[in-house]
CSV table of C-alpha atoms in Angstrom, one decimal:
chain,number,residue,atom,x,y,z
A,1,MET,CA,-7.9,35.4,21.8
A,2,SER,CA,-11.3,36.8,23.0
A,3,ASP,CA,-12.5,37.1,26.6
A,4,LEU,CA,-14.9,34.2,26.0
A,5,ASP,CA,-12.1,32.0,24.7
A,6,THR,CA,-9.9,32.8,27.7
A,7,TRP,CA,-12.8,32.1,30.1
A,8,TRP,CA,-13.6,28.8,28.5
A,9,ARG,CA,-10.0,27.7,28.6
A,10,ASP,CA,-9.9,28.6,32.4
A,11,VAL,CA,-13.1,26.6,32.9
A,12,GLY,CA,-11.4,23.6,31.3
A,13,ASN,CA,-8.3,24.0,33.5
A,14,ALA,CA,-10.5,24.1,36.7
A,15,ALA,CA,-12.3,20.9,35.6
A,16,VAL,CA,-8.9,19.2,35.0
A,17,VAL,CA,-7.1,20.1,38.3
A,18,GLY,CA,-10.3,20.3,40.5
A,19,THR,CA,-12.2,23.2,42.0
A,20,ALA,CA,-10.3,22.7,45.3
A,21,ARG,CA,-7.1,23.7,43.6
A,22,ARG,CA,-8.3,26.3,41.1
A,23,PRO,CA,-11.4,28.5,41.4
A,24,VAL,CA,-14.1,28.7,38.7
A,25,PRO,CA,-13.6,31.8,36.6
A,26,PRO,CA,-16.4,34.4,36.8
A,27,LEU,CA,-18.9,34.5,33.9
A,28,PRO,CA,-17.9,37.0,31.2
A,29,ASP,CA,-20.3,39.3,29.4
A,30,LEU,CA,-22.2,37.1,26.9
A,31,GLY,CA,-23.7,40.1,25.1
A,32,PRO,CA,-27.3,40.3,24.0
A,33,SER,CA,-28.1,36.9,25.4
A,34,GLY,CA,-28.8,38.5,28.8
A,35,VAL,CA,-27.4,35.5,30.8
A,36,GLN,CA,-26.5,36.5,34.3
A,37,ALA,CA,-24.3,34.7,36.9
A,38,ARG,CA,-25.9,33.2,40.0
A,39,PRO,CA,-25.7,35.1,43.3
A,40,ALA,CA,-22.4,34.8,45.2
A,41,GLY,CA,-22.0,31.9,47.6
A,42,GLN,CA,-22.8,29.2,45.2
A,43,PRO,CA,-20.8,25.9,45.8
A,44,ARG,CA,-17.8,25.6,43.5
A,45,GLU,CA,-18.9,22.3,42.1
A,46,GLU,CA,-22.3,23.9,41.0
A,47,ALA,CA,-20.5,26.9,39.6
A,48,LEU,CA,-18.3,24.6,37.4
A,49,LEU,CA,-21.3,22.7,36.1
A,50,ASP,CA,-23.1,26.0,35.3
A,51,ALA,CA,-20.0,27.3,33.5
A,52,ALA,CA,-19.7,24.0,31.5
A,53,ALA,CA,-23.4,24.2,30.5
A,54,LEU,CA,-23.2,27.8,29.5
A,55,GLY,CA,-19.9,27.4,27.6
A,56,GLY,CA,-21.3,24.3,25.7
A,57,ALA,CA,-24.3,26.3,24.7
A,58,ALA,CA,-22.2,29.2,23.5
A,59,LEU,CA,-20.1,26.9,21.4
A,60,ARG,CA,-23.1,25.3,19.8
A,61,ALA,CA,-24.6,28.8,19.2
A,62,GLY,CA,-21.5,29.8,17.3
A,63,ARG,CA,-20.1,33.3,17.0
A,64,ARG,CA,-20.4,36.1,14.5
A,65,LEU,CA,-18.0,36.0,11.6
A,66,ASP,CA,-15.2,38.5,11.4
A,67,HIS,CA,-16.5,39.6,8.0
A,68,ALA,CA,-19.8,39.2,6.3
A,69,GLU,CA,-18.5,38.9,2.7
A,70,PRO,CA,-20.2,36.0,1.1
A,71,PRO,CA,-18.0,33.7,-1.0
A,72,GLU,CA,-18.4,33.5,-4.8
A,73,ALA,CA,-21.0,31.0,-6.0
A,74,ALA,CA,-19.7,27.5,-6.7
A,75,PRO,CA,-19.2,26.6,-10.4
A,76,ASP,CA,-21.6,24.1,-11.9
A,77,ASP,CA,-20.7,20.4,-11.3
A,78,GLN,CA,-19.4,18.5,-14.4
A,79,ARG,CA,-20.2,15.0,-13.1
A,80,PRO,CA,-23.5,13.4,-12.4
A,81,GLU,CA,-24.3,12.5,-8.8
A,82,ALA,CA,-23.7,8.8,-7.9
A,83,PRO,CA,-26.7,6.5,-8.4
A,84,ARG,CA,-29.2,6.4,-5.5
A,85,ARG,CA,-28.2,3.0,-4.3
A,86,ALA,CA,-24.6,3.9,-4.3
A,87,VAL,CA,-25.3,7.0,-2.3
A,88,GLN,CA,-27.2,5.0,0.3
A,89,LEU,CA,-24.3,2.7,0.7
A,90,LEU,CA,-21.9,5.6,1.0
A,91,GLU,CA,-24.0,7.1,3.8
A,92,LEU,CA,-24.1,3.8,5.5
A,93,VAL,CA,-20.3,3.4,5.4
A,94,LEU,CA,-19.8,7.0,6.6
A,95,THR,CA,-22.2,6.9,9.5
A,96,GLN,CA,-22.6,3.2,10.5
A,97,PRO,CA,-19.7,1.2,9.0
A,98,PRO,CA,-21.2,-2.3,8.6
A,99,ALA,CA,-18.0,-4.2,9.1
A,100,GLY,CA,-16.9,-2.1,12.1
A,101,ALA,CA,-15.1,1.2,12.3
A,102,ALA,CA,-11.7,-0.5,11.6
A,103,GLN,CA,-12.8,-1.5,8.1
A,104,ARG,CA,-14.5,1.8,7.2
A,105,THR,CA,-11.5,3.1,5.4
A,106,GLY,CA,-11.2,0.0,3.1
A,107,LEU,CA,-14.9,0.2,2.1
A,108,LEU,CA,-14.8,3.9,1.7
A,109,ALA,CA,-11.7,3.7,-0.5
A,110,HIS,CA,-13.5,1.1,-2.6
A,111,TRP,CA,-16.6,3.3,-3.0
A,112,LEU,CA,-14.4,6.3,-4.0
A,113,ARG,CA,-12.5,4.3,-6.7
A,114,ALA,CA,-15.7,2.8,-8.0
A,115,GLY,CA,-17.3,6.2,-8.2
A,116,ASP,CA,-14.3,7.7,-10.0
A,117,ASP,CA,-14.3,4.9,-12.5
A,118,ALA,CA,-18.0,5.5,-13.2
A,119,GLY,CA,-17.4,9.2,-13.6
A,120,CYS,CA,-19.7,10.1,-10.7
A,121,ARG,CA,-19.5,12.6,-7.8
A,122,VAL,CA,-20.4,12.6,-4.1
A,123,PRO,CA,-23.8,14.1,-3.3
A,124,HIS,CA,-23.5,17.6,-1.8
A,125,VAL,CA,-25.0,16.7,1.5
A,126,LEU,CA,-22.2,14.2,2.3
A,127,LEU,CA,-19.3,16.4,1.3
A,128,PRO,CA,-18.6,17.9,4.8
A,129,THR,CA,-18.5,14.4,6.4
A,130,LEU,CA,-16.3,13.0,3.7
A,131,LEU,CA,-13.9,15.9,3.7
A,132,THR,CA,-13.6,15.6,7.5
A,133,LEU,CA,-12.8,11.9,7.3
A,134,ALA,CA,-10.3,12.3,4.5
A,135,THR,CA,-8.5,15.1,6.4
A,136,ALA,CA,-7.9,12.7,9.2
A,137,SER,CA,-6.8,9.8,6.8
A,138,ARG,CA,-4.1,10.5,4.2
A,139,GLU,CA,-5.0,7.2,2.5
A,140,LEU,CA,-8.4,8.7,1.5
A,141,ARG,CA,-7.3,12.1,0.3
A,142,ARG,CA,-6.5,11.4,-3.3
A,143,PRO,CA,-9.5,9.1,-4.0
A,144,THR,CA,-11.7,11.7,-2.3
A,145,ALA,CA,-10.3,14.5,-4.4
A,146,ALA,CA,-11.2,12.5,-7.5
A,147,VAL,CA,-14.9,12.5,-6.8
A,148,LEU,CA,-15.5,16.0,-5.3
A,149,ASP,CA,-16.2,17.8,-8.5
A,150,GLU,CA,-16.6,21.6,-8.7
A,151,ARG,CA,-18.9,22.1,-5.6
A,152,GLY,CA,-16.7,19.9,-3.5
A,153,ARG,CA,-13.5,21.7,-4.4
A,154,TRP,CA,-15.3,25.1,-3.9
A,155,LEU,CA,-16.4,23.9,-0.4
A,156,ALA,CA,-12.9,22.7,0.5
A,157,GLY,CA,-11.5,26.2,-0.4
A,158,LEU,CA,-13.6,27.7,2.4
A,159,ARG,CA,-11.7,25.9,5.2
A,160,GLU,CA,-8.0,26.0,5.8
A,161,ASP,CA,-7.8,22.4,7.1
A,162,TRP,CA,-9.2,21.2,3.8
A,163,SER,CA,-6.5,23.0,1.8
A,164,TRP,CA,-5.0,19.6,0.9
A,165,VAL,CA,-7.7,19.2,-1.8
A,166,THR,CA,-6.0,21.6,-4.2
A,167,ASP,CA,-2.9,19.4,-4.6
A,168,ALA,CA,-4.8,16.2,-4.4
A,169,SER,CA,-7.2,17.3,-7.1
A,170,ALA,CA,-4.3,18.2,-9.5
A,171,GLY,CA,-2.8,14.8,-8.9
A,172,ALA,CA,-6.1,13.0,-9.4
A,173,GLU,CA,-6.6,14.8,-12.8
A,174,ALA,CA,-3.1,13.8,-14.0
A,175,ARG,CA,-3.5,10.2,-12.9
A,176,ARG,CA,-7.0,9.9,-14.5
A,177,ALA,CA,-5.6,11.1,-17.8
A,178,SER,CA,-2.6,8.7,-17.6
A,179,ARG,CA,-4.9,5.8,-16.7
A,180,ALA,CA,-7.8,6.4,-19.0
A,181,ALA,CA,-6.1,7.8,-22.1
A,182,SER,CA,-2.5,6.8,-21.6
A,183,ILE,CA,-1.7,10.6,-21.9
A,184,ALA,CA,1.5,12.0,-20.2
A,185,PRO,CA,0.9,15.4,-18.5
A,186,PRO,CA,2.5,18.4,-20.2
A,187,ALA,CA,6.0,19.3,-18.9
A,188,ASP,CA,4.9,22.4,-16.9
A,189,GLU,CA,2.1,20.4,-15.2
A,190,TRP,CA,4.5,17.5,-14.5
A,191,GLY,CA,6.9,19.9,-12.8
A,192,ARG,CA,4.1,21.2,-10.5
A,193,LEU,CA,2.9,17.8,-9.3
A,194,PRO,CA,3.8,16.6,-5.8
A,195,SER,CA,6.2,13.7,-5.6
A,196,THR,CA,3.6,11.2,-4.6
A,197,ASP,CA,1.3,12.1,-7.5
A,198,ARG,CA,4.2,11.8,-9.9
A,199,VAL,CA,4.8,8.3,-8.8
A,200,ALA,CA,1.1,7.5,-9.3
A,201,VAL,CA,1.1,9.0,-12.8
A,202,LEU,CA,4.2,7.1,-13.8
A,203,SER,CA,2.8,3.8,-12.4
A,204,SER,CA,-0.5,4.3,-14.4
A,205,LEU,CA,1.4,5.3,-17.6
A,206,ARG,CA,3.9,2.4,-17.4
A,207,ALA,CA,1.0,0.0,-17.6
A,208,HIS,CA,-0.1,1.4,-20.9
A,209,ASP,CA,2.9,3.2,-22.5
A,210,PRO,CA,6.2,2.4,-20.8
A,211,GLY,CA,8.1,4.6,-23.2
A,212,ALA,CA,6.1,7.7,-22.4
A,213,ALA,CA,6.6,7.2,-18.7
A,214,ARG,CA,10.3,6.7,-19.3
A,215,GLU,CA,10.4,10.0,-21.2
A,216,LEU,CA,8.7,11.8,-18.2
A,217,VAL,CA,11.4,10.4,-15.9
A,218,LEU,CA,14.1,11.7,-18.2
A,219,SER,CA,12.4,15.1,-18.6
A,220,SER,CA,13.0,16.1,-15.0
A,221,TRP,CA,15.9,13.8,-14.1
A,222,ALA,CA,18.5,16.6,-14.0
A,223,SER,CA,16.5,18.7,-11.5
A,224,ASP,CA,14.9,15.9,-9.4
A,225,SER,CA,16.2,15.1,-5.9
A,226,ALA,CA,17.9,11.8,-5.3
A,227,ARG,CA,14.8,10.6,-3.5
A,228,ASP,CA,12.6,11.5,-6.5
A,229,ARG,CA,15.0,9.9,-9.0
A,230,ARG,CA,14.9,6.7,-7.0
A,231,SER,CA,11.1,6.6,-6.6
A,232,HIS,CA,10.7,7.4,-10.3
A,233,LEU,CA,13.0,4.5,-11.3
A,234,GLU,CA,11.1,2.2,-9.0
A,235,THR,CA,8.0,2.5,-11.2
A,236,LEU,CA,10.1,0.9,-14.0
A,237,HIS,CA,9.3,-2.4,-12.3
A,238,ILE,CA,6.0,-2.1,-14.2
A,239,GLY,CA,6.5,-3.2,-17.8
A,240,LEU,CA,10.3,-3.5,-17.4
A,241,GLY,CA,11.9,-4.2,-20.7
A,242,PRO,CA,15.0,-3.9,-22.9
A,243,ASP,CA,14.1,-0.3,-23.9
A,244,ASP,CA,14.8,0.7,-20.3
A,245,GLU,CA,18.4,-0.5,-20.3
A,246,THR,CA,19.9,2.8,-21.5
A,247,LEU,CA,18.4,4.8,-18.7
A,248,LEU,CA,19.4,2.2,-16.1
A,249,GLU,CA,22.9,1.9,-17.4
A,250,ALA,CA,23.3,5.7,-17.1
A,251,ALA,CA,21.8,5.5,-13.5
A,252,LEU,CA,24.7,3.2,-12.5
A,253,ASP,CA,26.9,6.3,-12.6
A,254,ASP,CA,24.4,8.5,-10.5
A,255,ARG,CA,25.9,10.5,-7.7
A,256,ALA,CA,23.4,9.0,-5.2
A,257,GLY,CA,24.0,5.5,-3.8
A,258,THR,CA,20.3,4.9,-3.4
A,259,VAL,CA,19.8,5.6,-7.2
A,260,ARG,CA,22.6,3.3,-8.1
A,261,GLU,CA,21.1,0.6,-5.8
A,262,ILE,CA,17.7,0.6,-7.5
A,263,SER,CA,19.2,0.7,-11.0
A,264,THR,CA,21.2,-2.5,-10.2
A,265,GLU,CA,18.0,-4.1,-8.8
A,266,LEU,CA,16.1,-3.3,-12.0
A,267,LEU,CA,18.9,-4.5,-14.2
A,268,ASP,CA,18.8,-7.8,-12.4
A,269,GLY,CA,15.4,-8.2,-14.1
A,270,LEU,CA,16.9,-7.8,-17.6
A,271,PRO,CA,18.8,-11.0,-18.3
A,272,GLY,CA,19.6,-9.9,-21.8
A,273,SER,CA,21.3,-6.6,-20.8
A,274,ALA,CA,25.0,-5.8,-21.2
A,275,ARG,CA,25.4,-5.7,-17.4
A,276,ALA,CA,23.9,-9.3,-17.2
A,277,ALA,CA,26.6,-10.4,-19.7
A,278,ARG,CA,29.3,-8.7,-17.7
A,279,MET,CA,28.1,-10.4,-14.5
A,280,ALA,CA,28.0,-13.8,-16.3
A,281,GLU,CA,31.6,-13.4,-17.4
A,282,ARG,CA,32.6,-12.7,-13.8
A,283,LEU,CA,30.6,-15.7,-12.5
A,284,ARG,CA,31.9,-18.4,-15.0
A,285,PRO,CA,35.4,-18.8,-13.5
A,286,LEU,CA,33.9,-19.3,-10.1
A,287,VAL,CA,31.7,-22.3,-10.8
A,288,ARG,CA,33.1,-25.7,-11.8
A,289,ARG,CA,31.8,-29.3,-11.9
A,290,THR,CA,33.3,-31.9,-9.6
A,291,GLY,CA,33.2,-35.7,-9.2
A,292,LEU,CA,33.9,-38.5,-11.6
A,293,LEU,CA,30.7,-37.9,-13.5
A,294,GLY,CA,30.7,-34.1,-13.1
A,295,ARG,CA,27.6,-34.1,-11.0
A,296,GLY,CA,28.9,-32.0,-8.2
A,297,VAL,CA,29.1,-28.3,-8.2
A,298,GLU,CA,31.7,-26.2,-6.5
A,299,VAL,CA,31.5,-22.4,-6.2
A,300,THR,CA,34.5,-20.2,-5.4
A,301,LEU,CA,34.2,-16.8,-3.7
A,302,PRO,CA,35.2,-13.8,-6.0
A,303,ASP,CA,38.2,-11.7,-5.4
A,304,GLU,CA,38.3,-7.9,-4.9
A,305,PRO,CA,36.4,-6.3,-7.8
A,306,ASP,CA,37.9,-3.7,-10.1
A,307,PRO,CA,36.2,-0.3,-10.6
A,308,ALA,CA,34.0,-1.7,-13.4
A,309,GLY,CA,32.8,-4.4,-11.0
A,310,VAL,CA,32.0,-1.8,-8.3
A,311,ARG,CA,30.0,0.2,-10.8
A,312,ASP,CA,28.0,-3.0,-11.6
A,313,GLY,CA,27.0,-3.4,-8.0
A,314,LEU,CA,30.0,-5.2,-6.4
A,315,GLY,CA,30.5,-2.5,-3.8
A,316,LYS,CA,30.4,-2.2,0.0
A,317,PRO,CA,28.4,-5.1,1.6
A,318,PRO,CA,25.6,-4.6,4.0
A,319,PRO,CA,26.4,-4.6,7.7
A,320,ARG,CA,27.4,-8.0,9.1
A,321,ARG,CA,27.9,-9.6,5.7
A,322,SER,CA,31.0,-11.1,4.3
A,323,ALA,CA,32.3,-8.9,1.5
A,324,ARG,CA,33.2,-11.8,-0.8
A,325,GLY,CA,29.9,-13.7,0.0
A,326,TRP,CA,28.0,-10.5,-0.8
A,327,TRP,CA,29.8,-10.1,-4.2
A,328,LEU,CA,29.0,-13.7,-5.0
A,329,GLU,CA,25.3,-13.1,-4.3
A,330,GLN,CA,25.4,-10.0,-6.5
A,331,LEU,CA,26.9,-11.9,-9.4
A,332,CYS,CA,24.3,-14.7,-9.1
A,333,ALA,CA,21.5,-12.1,-9.0
A,334,GLY,CA,22.7,-10.2,-12.0
A,335,ALA,CA,23.8,-13.1,-14.4
A,336,PRO,CA,21.3,-14.8,-16.7
A,337,LEU,CA,19.9,-17.9,-15.1
A,338,GLU,CA,20.7,-19.8,-18.3
A,339,VAL,CA,24.4,-19.6,-17.4
A,340,TRP,CA,23.8,-22.3,-14.7
A,341,ALA,CA,22.7,-24.9,-17.3
A,342,GLU,CA,25.9,-24.0,-19.2
A,343,LEU,CA,28.1,-24.4,-16.1
A,344,THR,CA,26.5,-27.4,-14.4
A,345,GLY,CA,25.0,-29.3,-17.4
A,346,ALA,CA,21.8,-29.8,-15.3
A,347,ASP,CA,18.2,-28.4,-15.2
A,348,PRO,CA,17.2,-25.9,-12.4
A,349,SER,CA,15.9,-28.7,-10.0
A,350,ALA,CA,19.2,-30.7,-10.2
A,351,THR,CA,21.3,-27.5,-10.0
A,352,VAL,CA,19.6,-26.4,-6.8
A,353,LYS,CA,20.1,-29.8,-5.3
A,354,ARG,CA,23.8,-29.9,-6.2
A,355,LEU,CA,24.6,-26.5,-4.7
A,356,THR,CA,25.7,-27.8,-1.3
A,357,ASP,CA,29.2,-26.5,-0.7
A,358,ALA,CA,30.2,-23.7,1.7
A,359,GLN,CA,29.3,-21.0,-0.8
A,360,ALA,CA,25.8,-22.4,-1.6
A,361,THR,CA,24.0,-20.0,0.8
A,362,ASP,CA,25.3,-16.9,-0.9
A,363,ALA,CA,24.9,-18.4,-4.4
A,364,LEU,CA,21.3,-19.5,-3.8
A,365,ALA,CA,20.4,-16.1,-2.2
A,366,GLY,CA,21.5,-14.4,-5.5
A,367,ILE,CA,19.6,-17.0,-7.6
A,368,ARG,CA,16.5,-16.3,-5.6
A,369,ARG,CA,16.8,-12.6,-6.2
A,370,ALA,CA,17.1,-13.3,-10.0
A,371,VAL,CA,14.1,-15.5,-9.9
A,372,ARG,CA,12.0,-12.9,-8.1
A,373,ALA,CA,13.1,-10.2,-10.5
A,374,ARG,CA,12.4,-12.3,-13.6
A,375,ARG,CA,9.5,-14.3,-12.3
A,376,ASP,CA,11.0,-17.5,-13.7
A,377,PRO,CA,8.5,-20.3,-12.9
A,378,GLU,CA,10.8,-23.3,-13.5
A,379,TRP,CA,13.5,-21.9,-11.2
A,380,ALA,CA,10.9,-20.8,-8.6
A,381,ALA,CA,9.5,-24.4,-8.5
A,382,ALA,CA,13.0,-25.8,-8.1
A,383,LEU,CA,13.8,-23.5,-5.2
A,384,LEU,CA,10.5,-24.2,-3.5
A,385,GLU,CA,11.4,-27.9,-3.5
A,386,ARG,CA,14.4,-27.0,-1.4
A,387,GLY,CA,12.4,-25.0,1.1
A,388,TRP,CA,9.5,-22.6,1.5
A,389,ASP,CA,9.9,-19.0,0.4
A,390,ALA,CA,6.8,-16.9,0.1
A,391,THR,CA,8.6,-14.4,-2.1
A,392,LEU,CA,9.1,-17.0,-4.8
A,393,VAL,CA,5.4,-18.0,-5.1
A,394,PRO,CA,4.4,-15.0,-7.3
A,395,ALA,CA,6.7,-16.4,-10.0
A,396,LEU,CA,4.5,-19.5,-10.4
A,397,PRO,CA,1.5,-19.6,-12.8
A,398,ARG,CA,-1.6,-18.7,-10.9
A,399,GLU,CA,-3.2,-22.2,-10.7
A,400,ARG,CA,0.1,-23.8,-9.5
A,401,ARG,CA,0.6,-20.8,-7.1
A,402,GLU,CA,-2.7,-21.4,-5.4
A,403,ARG,CA,-2.1,-25.1,-5.2
A,404,VAL,CA,1.3,-24.6,-3.6
A,405,VAL,CA,0.0,-22.1,-1.1
A,406,LEU,CA,-2.9,-24.4,0.0
A,407,GLN,CA,-0.4,-27.2,0.5
A,408,ARG,CA,1.7,-24.8,2.7
A,409,VAL,CA,-1.5,-23.8,4.6
A,410,ASP,CA,-2.0,-27.5,5.4
A,411,ALA,CA,1.5,-27.7,6.8
A,412,THR,CA,1.1,-24.5,8.9
A,413,THR,CA,-2.2,-25.2,10.6
A,414,GLU,CA,-0.5,-25.0,14.0
A,415,ARG,CA,2.0,-22.2,13.2
A,416,VAL,CA,-0.2,-19.2,13.3
A,417,HIS,CA,2.6,-16.7,12.9
A,418,GLU,CA,3.3,-18.0,9.4
A,419,ILE,CA,-0.2,-17.9,7.9
A,420,GLY,CA,-0.2,-14.2,7.0
A,421,SER,CA,2.9,-14.4,4.8
A,422,VAL,CA,1.7,-17.7,3.3
A,423,VAL,CA,-1.7,-16.5,2.3
A,424,GLY,CA,-0.4,-13.1,1.3
A,425,SER,CA,1.9,-14.6,-1.3
A,426,VAL,CA,-1.2,-15.0,-3.6
A,427,ASP,CA,-2.0,-11.6,-5.0
A,428,ALA,CA,-5.5,-10.3,-4.7
A,429,PRO,CA,-8.2,-10.8,-5.9
A,430,TRP,CA,-8.3,-14.6,-5.4
A,431,SER,CA,-10.0,-17.1,-7.6
A,432,PRO,CA,-13.3,-18.7,-6.4
A,433,ASP,CA,-11.8,-22.2,-5.9
A,434,PHE,CA,-8.8,-20.9,-3.9
A,435,SER,CA,-11.1,-18.7,-1.7
A,436,VAL,CA,-13.5,-21.5,-0.9
A,437,ALA,CA,-10.6,-24.0,-0.3
A,438,LEU,CA,-8.8,-21.5,2.0
A,439,VAL,CA,-11.9,-20.9,4.1
A,440,SER,CA,-12.4,-24.6,4.4
A,441,ARG,CA,-8.9,-25.1,5.7
A,442,LEU,CA,-9.1,-22.3,8.2
A,443,ARG,CA,-12.3,-23.7,9.5
A,444,ALA,CA,-10.7,-27.1,9.9
A,445,SER,CA,-7.8,-25.8,11.9
A,446,ARG,CA,-8.1,-26.1,15.7
A,447,PHE,CA,-6.5,-22.6,15.8
A,448,GLY,CA,-9.1,-21.2,13.3
A,449,SER,CA,-9.8,-18.1,15.3
A,450,ALA,CA,-6.2,-17.1,15.6
A,451,MET,CA,-5.6,-18.0,11.9
A,452,VAL,CA,-8.4,-15.7,10.8
A,453,MET,CA,-7.1,-12.8,12.8
A,454,ALA,CA,-3.5,-13.3,11.5
A,455,SER,CA,-4.7,-13.5,7.9
A,456,MET,CA,-7.5,-10.9,8.1
A,457,PRO,CA,-5.8,-8.2,5.9
A,458,HIS,CA,-5.4,-10.7,3.1
A,459,LEU,CA,-8.9,-12.1,3.5
A,460,LEU,CA,-10.3,-8.6,3.3
A,461,ALA,CA,-8.3,-7.8,0.1
A,462,GLY,CA,-8.5,-11.1,-1.7
A,463,LEU,CA,-11.5,-13.2,-0.8
A,464,HIS,CA,-13.9,-14.0,-3.7
A,465,PRO,CA,-17.7,-13.6,-3.2
A,466,ALA,CA,-18.0,-17.4,-3.8
A,467,ALA,CA,-16.6,-17.9,-0.3
A,468,LEU,CA,-19.4,-15.9,1.3
A,469,ASP,CA,-21.8,-18.8,1.7
A,470,PRO,CA,-19.1,-21.0,3.4
A,471,LEU,CA,-18.4,-18.1,5.7
A,472,GLU,CA,-22.1,-17.9,6.7
A,473,ARG,CA,-22.2,-21.6,7.4
A,474,TRP,CA,-19.0,-21.2,9.5
A,475,ILE,CA,-20.6,-18.4,11.5
A,476,GLU,CA,-23.5,-20.6,12.4
A,477,SER,CA,-21.2,-23.2,13.9
A,478,THR,CA,-18.8,-21.0,15.9
A,479,GLY,CA,-20.5,-21.7,19.2
A,480,ALA,CA,-19.2,-19.6,22.2
A,481,ASP,CA,-16.1,-18.2,20.4
A,482,GLN,CA,-17.3,-14.6,20.3
A,483,THR,CA,-14.0,-13.3,18.9
A,484,LEU,CA,-14.2,-15.7,15.9
A,485,THR,CA,-17.9,-14.9,15.4
A,486,THR,CA,-17.2,-11.2,15.3
A,487,ASN,CA,-14.3,-11.4,13.0
A,488,LEU,CA,-16.1,-13.7,10.6
A,489,ARG,CA,-19.2,-11.5,10.7
A,490,ASN,CA,-17.2,-8.4,9.9
A,491,LEU,CA,-15.4,-10.2,7.1
A,492,LEU,CA,-18.8,-11.3,5.6
A,493,GLN,CA,-20.3,-7.9,5.9
A,494,PHE,CA,-17.2,-6.2,4.4
A,495,HIS,CA,-17.3,-8.3,1.3
A,496,SER,CA,-21.1,-8.2,1.0
A,497,VAL,CA,-21.1,-4.4,1.1
A,498,LYS,CA,-18.1,-4.2,-1.2
A,499,ARG,CA,-19.9,-6.3,-3.7
A,500,SER,CA,-23.0,-4.2,-3.3
A,501,ILE,CA,-21.0,-1.0,-4.0
A,502,THR,CA,-19.5,-2.5,-7.2
A,503,GLU,CA,-23.0,-3.5,-8.4
A,504,ALA,CA,-24.5,-0.1,-7.5
A,505,PHE,CA,-22.2,1.6,-10.1
A,506,ARG,CA,-23.0,-0.8,-12.9
């Protein structure tokens, strides 16, 4: 540490504890600047202010580099600069975020993704600002790396705190190839990718070529950590199908419990699998019809499982759960839903209504898991008749999903704590009709301000531009509620700028 650094640190300490307790350090030699200290006898307070002014000037003036070797010239950029209008919007988001600083990350991430999709790069003049923001926000690092191009990566190599760009750029290239051309990275490149980028590559590849993604998982399975094996298996939720059964069956014997757990969860989504048939065989003896007309349903708790049952997921229950009740839930989650029609002679709606005995809670919990895993609309509708469950809504067709959610919003206009999970059960982006209808209902609620705040993350992610005009009209009528006005204005500006960014890259 130089004499100047030590002096400046001591000045800061004196400012913190006070000049009455710590003297102001004497001015060091500032070299050719010729700055001299004031004569002795100056009041301590003035001496501290003089030191702060001189130190601030010295920091702004900078210091001579330890070496004067210039860096090699940057390679030529491969991408064109973003369109002029898009650049103006990027500069606005970076320097004066129109929807407030809290929403800058969302708008910036949208710009970066749109720019990458359009094959553009960030203009050179904005690179330092963008790199500084992305250094402070991990959420922005990968999308930023995708649009830096050669000059941006060269610039990042000149500062240690921007060293994250190297790994993020490698991941961005692999994800771009897997998304745009459905190409799996070569084995050596796959082995060098960070774990988070591997998951992103697998997710992109699963959407286009599930088999290629599965082969990637298998290629490094023997050397991957348990954490990586689990996270790789989780990507099989995308495009899950019968061809994945062999890998998942093998994972039931994995040495890591977390891997076995995710494999059973994924096999719950394959009602035609061998495991599903085994679970059905275990469930059949536990369910019987009762009553003179056989319209009742009685479910018995299972006994201690054998080793094969433990392998299929009938193992140790979670804390504070009955072991036998947990095993029943596991059986109901893994067996094909069709087995209930065989055992009860009734459709899903009637079956759900007839499950009323002491074991109904565990049985219905398992059925709900099966419905979520298989996105069965008939069973989802039957369970929603029994009671609201936001996790079942995605299994419904979109039009019915939105209708059910709007009905639930009508029923929760005074239960603000529920609105977020209710609205969030419709995946973004939302349809024009749903967006307009939701804004109308929020406006009609006497707790509209609180409802908007509670559902703001979902409104930012899902609202369709068709709802912007109703938002403007709502703003005009908010009156003295400044919190509501501010939130609505930020929401309106967020979507207006987001739409402008999308259009600027077309």
